[in-house]
Amino acid sequence: MPKKAAKTPKSKKTAGQPCLVIVESPAKERTIARLLKGDYVVRSSFGHVRDLPVKKLGVDVEKDFHPQYVVLPRAKKILPEFRELAERSPAVYLATDHDREGESIAWHLVDLLGLPPEKIRRITFHEITPSAITEALAAPRSLDTHLVNAQQARRVIDRLVGYLLSPLLWAKIQSGLSAGRVQSVAVRLIAERDREIQSFASESFWTLGASLEKPGAPPQFEARLASWKGEKVEALRTCDLFAEQYRVKTTTLKTPEQVRELETALRGGSFKVVKVERKELRRRPPAPFSTSTLQQAASQRLGFAAERTMRVAQTLYEGVDLGGGESVGLITYMRTDSFFISKVAAAEAAAFAREQYGAEFVPVQPPTYQTKSRGAQEAHEAIRPTSVARRPEDVKAHLNSDQARLYELIWKRFLASQMTEALYDTVAADIESAPAMFRAGGRTLKFEGFLKVMQGPSPAEAEAAEDESEGEEQPLRLPQLAEGDVLDLRELKPEEHKSSPPPCYNEASLIRAMEKHGIGRPSTYAPTIKTIIDRGYVRRGLKDRKLLPTDLGLLVTEKLKQHFPDVVSLSYTAEVEERLDQIAEGADAWARVVGDFYKPFNQAVQAASASMTVSKVAPKKSDEKCPLCSQPMLIRESRFGKYLSCSAFPKCKGKIQLGQDGQKIVPEKTDEVCDICGKGMVIRTGRKGRFLACSGYPACKNTFSLDADGKKIEGSRPLATSRKCQKCGSFMWLRLGKRGHFLACSGFPKCRNIKPVSKEEGEKLRAEGEALRAQRAAQA
């Protein structure tokens, strides 16, 4: 068990042997090694060095849940060098991430390396910059065992849930399943939203607008019916809620007859302005990003999955080469609940905004923002650029597309958060035509403030923005109105609407819901969503990116709700998270928290083993015949969606993909001709979207990727070579990855042999492959 480390002596610059600095990632190692020269040697642990064993529980439930850690294979290779360096070093600086996982890695390293207390230097920083690292080296601290205990408690609880519950699901439902304390609740949220949508009965309702004009003061403007005979007129979906919240009488126009009655009564009446209210509206800038809000915004605006957002953010944090051969950390640490901004960063942002836009765009005092996250963890800074002077357009040439887009999002959000409010002139007018009251409103932008930076997303981004504030401002104007003005009615505009169910979750709204209910923490949102998709409990739409439960996800959720109500309870899961936070604060003992969870959970496992019935997700029959063998086809489902599969599988592998509406996805014919076999090319839809494929499949497997406009991307497919695989004897394909060309076995997935090639060799093989392709095309 972690024990309180001795007080760490103050750091002193040492002569002679360099001090060892251990970080957890190779990219971070490269960046920091370039910043620390001479007195320090930097090494990476490649993440965790110890973990619970794979093939057994690894937790002694009889002895205070003592974890039985094992050294990971990669760590076994690097620990001897670490021990040798640590023995020679006057001090060992543990510079792993500033969170529970990072603290845990540091503690395991201390234990495995046998470091004496006088050598231990724990340092943390929110950004990888020379000043931040210099400050951290000057003020080391001891290990925070409370954070270590909190991480250990989470790991042990998750192991108990997964190791005891998963075999039960294998036996009762399907092999290969897993359950988790956080992932099961996330699936429940999606499943219950889907059931709510499926059971929703849409109803019609009407609204009534009036096109009015002030005599001699065009143009016309629109007003909407607000009340009738003293009762507030509301849309169907908000009527009951409004009445309950404000205790006022409300009504909804549900039939055309009601609307016609109103129209008849209003046509001969007068329309008179009875109240005009003018105000100045102040709109605060949004807070800088936390982990959850970054994931939500990247999903809405960039179409990034949460995992993709965190992967790209990690590279921006750990360092990017901006020319000159030295890596620079572009953003601060990306796992944080906090909206805090340091005084230095706030001052730099204010100076930048003053220089670029003018003094009127800089507030007198730097804005502050209160975190909304329940049980916010360690006091980090918000996610921001390490220097606001590095404008997105200045660094774009050194970043890949994902990095450039995410950096711009972070940069704009941070700068806007440090600027002044936007100001609007607003006017609202109540217009009476007894017994009806209409309301008209207008708003014009008076001063841009932070919108100077935030304006201008693409139409697609603006449409997806939901509650975000970066959309273009459209002025809503009214003529100069005064109380007593009599207006001319030009037209009454009844409009029919349909009540709509709540929307399906997407990644952004699911993260927002998890944060609201206290389910998981910022570091767990992305891996949780990835897990529930990978396990086939949830599928993600290719176009709309909606998260929909699969039949398997619905079945598992129902079983867990029936037999393990606490495991999938929102309130109980949040309570466990709160107790983990108490451990991190030193207010509770980790073994007691685990014990309080384990006792009722283990009893539920024993009861479910006897009472849970066996249920399988069986394929459904269809009227479709297999295009290959004419046997009946069955409707099956995977994490990529529903599809028709031949009932003779595996003898026959006939398969037809189905869309979200359950209809067959028919390949689209094109004018393209396969350059290998001469047959026509068609557009198909796969796991990663649309692509161009030979109509001669499976005899010919020629494919091309398509860009966003549906155009063929030349060079996107592998090239055949004359080289053979050393493992299976198949020919090797030349493929192009993020780091250049490499050779991959054409026998994939049966053979997964790959071999890196140099840039020169890659170009030579590419020329060879192009020649072979041209030769085959000529023969075809």
PDB file of N, CA and C in Angstrom, residues 699-763:
ATOM      1  N   ALA A 699     -14.093 -11.142 -56.544  1.00  0.00           N
ATOM      2  CA  ALA A 699     -12.995 -11.577 -57.413  1.00  0.00           C
ATOM      3  C   ALA A 699     -11.935 -10.486 -57.534  1.00  0.00           C
ATOM      4  N   CYS A 700     -12.370  -9.224 -57.589  1.00  0.00           N
ATOM      5  CA  CYS A 700     -11.441  -8.094 -57.655  1.00  0.00           C
ATOM      6  C   CYS A 700     -11.714  -7.178 -56.461  1.00  0.00           C
ATOM      7  N   LYS A 701     -10.684  -6.897 -55.702  1.00  0.00           N
ATOM      8  CA  LYS A 701     -10.854  -6.122 -54.470  1.00  0.00           C
ATOM      9  C   LYS A 701     -10.281  -4.710 -54.582  1.00  0.00           C
ATOM     10  N   ASN A 702     -10.248  -4.203 -55.802  1.00  0.00           N
ATOM     11  CA  ASN A 702      -9.705  -2.868 -56.044  1.00  0.00           C
ATOM     12  C   ASN A 702     -10.607  -1.799 -55.424  1.00  0.00           C
ATOM     13  N   THR A 703     -10.044  -0.868 -54.679  1.00  0.00           N
ATOM     14  CA  THR A 703     -10.817   0.203 -54.035  1.00  0.00           C
ATOM     15  C   THR A 703     -10.052   1.521 -54.081  1.00  0.00           C
ATOM     16  N   PHE A 704     -10.792   2.626 -53.955  1.00  0.00           N
ATOM     17  CA  PHE A 704     -10.226   3.964 -53.812  1.00  0.00           C
ATOM     18  C   PHE A 704     -10.992   4.676 -52.708  1.00  0.00           C
ATOM     19  N   SER A 705     -10.304   5.527 -51.966  1.00  0.00           N
ATOM     20  CA  SER A 705     -10.986   6.393 -51.008  1.00  0.00           C
ATOM     21  C   SER A 705     -11.627   7.557 -51.754  1.00  0.00           C
ATOM     22  N   LEU A 706     -12.640   8.161 -51.126  1.00  0.00           N
ATOM     23  CA  LEU A 706     -13.304   9.336 -51.675  1.00  0.00           C
ATOM     24  C   LEU A 706     -13.124  10.507 -50.726  1.00  0.00           C
ATOM     25  N   ASP A 707     -12.971  11.717 -51.294  1.00  0.00           N
ATOM     26  CA  ASP A 707     -12.850  12.883 -50.433  1.00  0.00           C
ATOM     27  C   ASP A 707     -14.231  13.382 -50.018  1.00  0.00           C
ATOM     28  N   ALA A 708     -14.280  14.512 -49.322  1.00  0.00           N
ATOM     29  CA  ALA A 708     -15.555  15.030 -48.802  1.00  0.00           C
ATOM     30  C   ALA A 708     -16.533  15.377 -49.910  1.00  0.00           C
ATOM     31  N   ASP A 709     -15.999  15.661 -51.112  1.00  0.00           N
ATOM     32  CA  ASP A 709     -16.858  15.992 -52.251  1.00  0.00           C
ATOM     33  C   ASP A 709     -17.217  14.776 -53.093  1.00  0.00           C
ATOM     34  N   GLY A 710     -16.798  13.587 -52.643  1.00  0.00           N
ATOM     35  CA  GLY A 710     -17.110  12.368 -53.377  1.00  0.00           C
ATOM     36  C   GLY A 710     -16.183  12.092 -54.535  1.00  0.00           C
ATOM     37  N   LYS A 711     -15.038  12.791 -54.601  1.00  0.00           N
ATOM     38  CA  LYS A 711     -14.093  12.585 -55.694  1.00  0.00           C
ATOM     39  C   LYS A 711     -13.041  11.545 -55.311  1.00  0.00           C
ATOM     40  N   LYS A 712     -12.596  10.784 -56.308  1.00  0.00           N
ATOM     41  CA  LYS A 712     -11.626   9.725 -56.075  1.00  0.00           C
ATOM     42  C   LYS A 712     -10.280  10.308 -55.643  1.00  0.00           C
ATOM     43  N   ILE A 713      -9.695   9.695 -54.607  1.00  0.00           N
ATOM     44  CA  ILE A 713      -8.380  10.120 -54.124  1.00  0.00           C
ATOM     45  C   ILE A 713      -7.336   9.181 -54.716  1.00  0.00           C
ATOM     46  N   GLU A 714      -6.562   9.689 -55.668  1.00  0.00           N
ATOM     47  CA  GLU A 714      -5.523   8.878 -56.283  1.00  0.00           C
ATOM     48  C   GLU A 714      -4.456   8.519 -55.243  1.00  0.00           C
ATOM     49  N   GLY A 715      -3.972   7.298 -55.338  1.00  0.00           N
ATOM     50  CA  GLY A 715      -2.911   6.872 -54.432  1.00  0.00           C
ATOM     51  C   GLY A 715      -3.395   6.457 -53.060  1.00  0.00           C
ATOM     52  N   SER A 716      -4.718   6.344 -52.872  1.00  0.00           N
ATOM     53  CA  SER A 716      -5.246   6.003 -51.556  1.00  0.00           C
ATOM     54  C   SER A 716      -5.278   4.503 -51.308  1.00  0.00           C
ATOM     55  N   ARG A 717      -5.045   3.697 -52.337  1.00  0.00           N
ATOM     56  CA  ARG A 717      -5.098   2.248 -52.168  1.00  0.00           C
ATOM     57  C   ARG A 717      -3.682   1.672 -52.150  1.00  0.00           C
ATOM     58  N   PRO A 718      -3.514   0.449 -51.675  1.00  0.00           N
ATOM     59  CA  PRO A 718      -2.177  -0.154 -51.650  1.00  0.00           C
ATOM     60  C   PRO A 718      -1.710  -0.532 -53.050  1.00  0.00           C
ATOM     61  N   LEU A 719      -0.410  -0.621 -53.200  1.00  0.00           N
ATOM     62  CA  LEU A 719       0.197  -1.018 -54.474  1.00  0.00           C
ATOM     63  C   LEU A 719       0.842  -2.383 -54.313  1.00  0.00           C
ATOM     64  N   ALA A 720       0.664  -3.255 -55.315  1.00  0.00           N
ATOM     65  CA  ALA A 720       1.284  -4.573 -55.287  1.00  0.00           C
ATOM     66  C   ALA A 720       2.791  -4.443 -55.533  1.00  0.00           C
ATOM     67  N   THR A 721       3.563  -5.313 -54.885  1.00  0.00           N
ATOM     68  CA  THR A 721       5.010  -5.354 -55.111  1.00  0.00           C
ATOM     69  C   THR A 721       5.421  -6.788 -55.418  1.00  0.00           C
ATOM     70  N   SER A 722       6.667  -6.965 -55.817  1.00  0.00           N
ATOM     71  CA  SER A 722       7.173  -8.314 -56.110  1.00  0.00           C
ATOM     72  C   SER A 722       7.724  -8.993 -54.868  1.00  0.00           C
ATOM     73  N   ARG A 723       7.739  -8.287 -53.742  1.00  0.00           N
ATOM     74  CA  ARG A 723       8.285  -8.864 -52.511  1.00  0.00           C
ATOM     75  C   ARG A 723       7.276  -9.801 -51.857  1.00  0.00           C
ATOM     76  N   LYS A 724       7.810 -10.825 -51.207  1.00  0.00           N
ATOM     77  CA  LYS A 724       6.940 -11.794 -50.554  1.00  0.00           C
ATOM     78  C   LYS A 724       7.062 -11.691 -49.042  1.00  0.00           C
ATOM     79  N   CYS A 725       5.966 -12.029 -48.365  1.00  0.00           N
ATOM     80  CA  CYS A 725       5.924 -11.996 -46.903  1.00  0.00           C
ATOM     81  C   CYS A 725       6.801 -13.105 -46.337  1.00  0.00           C
ATOM     82  N   GLN A 726       7.636 -12.756 -45.378  1.00  0.00           N
ATOM     83  CA  GLN A 726       8.535 -13.730 -44.760  1.00  0.00           C
ATOM     84  C   GLN A 726       7.801 -14.723 -43.872  1.00  0.00           C
ATOM     85  N   LYS A 727       6.542 -14.387 -43.485  1.00  0.00           N
ATOM     86  CA  LYS A 727       5.792 -15.259 -42.579  1.00  0.00           C
ATOM     87  C   LYS A 727       4.886 -16.241 -43.312  1.00  0.00           C
ATOM     88  N   CYS A 728       4.184 -15.758 -44.362  1.00  0.00           N
ATOM     89  CA  CYS A 728       3.209 -16.639 -45.014  1.00  0.00           C
ATOM     90  C   CYS A 728       3.459 -16.833 -46.504  1.00  0.00           C
ATOM     91  N   GLY A 729       4.371 -16.075 -47.087  1.00  0.00           N
ATOM     92  CA  GLY A 729       4.682 -16.247 -48.497  1.00  0.00           C
ATOM     93  C   GLY A 729       3.818 -15.460 -49.454  1.00  0.00           C
ATOM     94  N   SER A 730       2.798 -14.745 -48.957  1.00  0.00           N
ATOM     95  CA  SER A 730       1.954 -13.922 -49.824  1.00  0.00           C
ATOM     96  C   SER A 730       2.742 -12.692 -50.288  1.00  0.00           C
ATOM     97  N   PHE A 731       2.254 -12.080 -51.374  1.00  0.00           N
ATOM     98  CA  PHE A 731       2.904 -10.860 -51.837  1.00  0.00           C
ATOM     99  C   PHE A 731       2.625  -9.722 -50.861  1.00  0.00           C
ATOM    100  N   MET A 732       3.553  -8.784 -50.793  1.00  0.00           N
ATOM    101  CA  MET A 732       3.416  -7.641 -49.899  1.00  0.00           C
ATOM    102  C   MET A 732       2.823  -6.452 -50.657  1.00  0.00           C
ATOM    103  N   TRP A 733       1.968  -5.707 -49.960  1.00  0.00           N
ATOM    104  CA  TRP A 733       1.415  -4.467 -50.490  1.00  0.00           C
ATOM    105  C   TRP A 733       2.242  -3.300 -49.982  1.00  0.00           C
ATOM    106  N   LEU A 734       2.383  -2.272 -50.809  1.00  0.00           N
ATOM    107  CA  LEU A 734       2.981  -1.023 -50.355  1.00  0.00           C
ATOM    108  C   LEU A 734       1.858  -0.091 -49.939  1.00  0.00           C
ATOM    109  N   ARG A 735       1.849   0.304 -48.676  1.00  0.00           N
ATOM    110  CA  ARG A 735       0.816   1.193 -48.161  1.00  0.00           C
ATOM    111  C   ARG A 735       1.443   2.499 -47.686  1.00  0.00           C
ATOM    112  N   LEU A 736       0.588   3.512 -47.546  1.00  0.00           N
ATOM    113  CA  LEU A 736       1.039   4.822 -47.097  1.00  0.00           C
ATOM    114  C   LEU A 736       0.358   5.165 -45.785  1.00  0.00           C
ATOM    115  N   GLY A 737       1.149   5.364 -44.740  1.00  0.00           N
ATOM    116  CA  GLY A 737       0.622   5.730 -43.436  1.00  0.00           C
ATOM    117  C   GLY A 737       1.021   7.141 -43.054  1.00  0.00           C
ATOM    118  N   LYS A 738       0.740   7.503 -41.807  1.00  0.00           N
ATOM    119  CA  LYS A 738       1.041   8.854 -41.337  1.00  0.00           C
ATOM    120  C   LYS A 738       2.539   9.128 -41.337  1.00  0.00           C
ATOM    121  N   ARG A 739       3.350   8.073 -41.171  1.00  0.00           N
ATOM    122  CA  ARG A 739       4.801   8.255 -41.104  1.00  0.00           C
ATOM    123  C   ARG A 739       5.498   7.857 -42.392  1.00  0.00           C
ATOM    124  N   GLY A 740       4.749   7.692 -43.467  1.00  0.00           N
ATOM    125  CA  GLY A 740       5.360   7.343 -44.745  1.00  0.00           C
ATOM    126  C   GLY A 740       4.956   5.954 -45.211  1.00  0.00           C
ATOM    127  N   HIS A 741       5.666   5.457 -46.223  1.00  0.00           N
ATOM    128  CA  HIS A 741       5.349   4.152 -46.795  1.00  0.00           C
ATOM    129  C   HIS A 741       5.775   3.009 -45.875  1.00  0.00           C
ATOM    130  N   PHE A 742       5.041   1.886 -45.972  1.00  0.00           N
ATOM    131  CA  PHE A 742       5.420   0.652 -45.291  1.00  0.00           C
ATOM    132  C   PHE A 742       4.846  -0.525 -46.072  1.00  0.00           C
ATOM    133  N   LEU A 743       5.412  -1.697 -45.840  1.00  0.00           N
ATOM    134  CA  LEU A 743       4.959  -2.912 -46.504  1.00  0.00           C
ATOM    135  C   LEU A 743       4.026  -3.678 -45.571  1.00  0.00           C
ATOM    136  N   ALA A 744       2.917  -4.174 -46.125  1.00  0.00           N
ATOM    137  CA  ALA A 744       1.951  -4.956 -45.352  1.00  0.00           C
ATOM    138  C   ALA A 744       1.562  -6.186 -46.150  1.00  0.00           C
ATOM    139  N   CYS A 745       1.376  -7.283 -45.461  1.00  0.00           N
ATOM    140  CA  CYS A 745       1.058  -8.540 -46.138  1.00  0.00           C
ATOM    141  C   CYS A 745      -0.322  -8.466 -46.796  1.00  0.00           C
ATOM    142  N   SER A 746      -0.416  -8.967 -48.041  1.00  0.00           N
ATOM    143  CA  SER A 746      -1.696  -8.987 -48.753  1.00  0.00           C
ATOM    144  C   SER A 746      -2.631 -10.042 -48.184  1.00  0.00           C
ATOM    145  N   GLY A 747      -2.110 -10.880 -47.284  1.00  0.00           N
ATOM    146  CA  GLY A 747      -2.938 -11.903 -46.655  1.00  0.00           C
ATOM    147  C   GLY A 747      -3.686 -11.405 -45.435  1.00  0.00           C
ATOM    148  N   PHE A 748      -3.616 -10.094 -45.180  1.00  0.00           N
ATOM    149  CA  PHE A 748      -4.350  -9.517 -44.052  1.00  0.00           C
ATOM    150  C   PHE A 748      -5.843  -9.823 -44.200  1.00  0.00           C
ATOM    151  N   PRO A 749      -6.596 -10.176 -43.139  1.00  0.00           N
ATOM    152  CA  PRO A 749      -6.191 -10.118 -41.724  1.00  0.00           C
ATOM    153  C   PRO A 749      -5.591 -11.409 -41.174  1.00  0.00           C
ATOM    154  N   LYS A 750      -5.540 -12.476 -42.005  1.00  0.00           N
ATOM    155  CA  LYS A 750      -4.967 -13.727 -41.497  1.00  0.00           C
ATOM    156  C   LYS A 750      -3.499 -13.539 -41.129  1.00  0.00           C
ATOM    157  N   CYS A 751      -2.797 -12.776 -41.954  1.00  0.00           N
ATOM    158  CA  CYS A 751      -1.392 -12.463 -41.652  1.00  0.00           C
ATOM    159  C   CYS A 751      -1.268 -10.961 -41.481  1.00  0.00           C
ATOM    160  N   ARG A 752      -0.701 -10.535 -40.373  1.00  0.00           N
ATOM    161  CA  ARG A 752      -0.612  -9.111 -40.060  1.00  0.00           C
ATOM    162  C   ARG A 752       0.831  -8.599 -40.110  1.00  0.00           C
ATOM    163  N   ASN A 753       1.658  -9.258 -40.896  1.00  0.00           N
ATOM    164  CA  ASN A 753       3.056  -8.866 -40.988  1.00  0.00           C
ATOM    165  C   ASN A 753       3.197  -7.503 -41.664  1.00  0.00           C
ATOM    166  N   ILE A 754       3.947  -6.607 -41.056  1.00  0.00           N
ATOM    167  CA  ILE A 754       4.242  -5.303 -41.650  1.00  0.00           C
ATOM    168  C   ILE A 754       5.746  -5.036 -41.516  1.00  0.00           C
ATOM    169  N   LYS A 755       6.248  -4.179 -42.416  1.00  0.00           N
ATOM    170  CA  LYS A 755       7.676  -3.868 -42.407  1.00  0.00           C
ATOM    171  C   LYS A 755       7.871  -2.415 -42.823  1.00  0.00           C
ATOM    172  N   PRO A 756       8.533  -1.603 -42.009  1.00  0.00           N
ATOM    173  CA  PRO A 756       8.778  -0.210 -42.401  1.00  0.00           C
ATOM    174  C   PRO A 756       9.822  -0.144 -43.513  1.00  0.00           C
ATOM    175  N   VAL A 757       9.723   0.878 -44.334  1.00  0.00           N
ATOM    176  CA  VAL A 757      10.704   1.083 -45.410  1.00  0.00           C
ATOM    177  C   VAL A 757      11.163   2.534 -45.377  1.00  0.00           C
ATOM    178  N   SER A 758      12.371   2.777 -45.863  1.00  0.00           N
ATOM    179  CA  SER A 758      12.896   4.133 -45.907  1.00  0.00           C
ATOM    180  C   SER A 758      12.183   4.941 -46.979  1.00  0.00           C
ATOM    181  N   LYS A 759      12.385   6.230 -46.952  1.00  0.00           N
ATOM    182  CA  LYS A 759      11.742   7.107 -47.927  1.00  0.00           C
ATOM    183  C   LYS A 759      12.189   6.772 -49.340  1.00  0.00           C
ATOM    184  N   GLU A 760      13.494   6.524 -49.506  1.00  0.00           N
ATOM    185  CA  GLU A 760      14.025   6.204 -50.830  1.00  0.00           C
ATOM    186  C   GLU A 760      13.491   4.865 -51.328  1.00  0.00           C
ATOM    187  N   GLU A 761      13.471   3.877 -50.424  1.00  0.00           N
ATOM    188  CA  GLU A 761      12.976   2.550 -50.792  1.00  0.00           C
ATOM    189  C   GLU A 761      11.487   2.607 -51.105  1.00  0.00           C
ATOM    190  N   GLY A 762      10.752   3.425 -50.348  1.00  0.00           N
ATOM    191  CA  GLY A 762       9.320   3.575 -50.594  1.00  0.00           C
ATOM    192  C   GLY A 762       9.032   4.126 -51.975  1.00  0.00           C
ATOM    193  N   GLU A 763       9.807   5.133 -52.414  1.00  0.00           N
ATOM    194  CA  GLU A 763       9.612   5.708 -53.742  1.00  0.00           C
ATOM    195  C   GLU A 763       9.931   4.687 -54.826  1.00  0.00           C
TER     196      GLU A 763
END
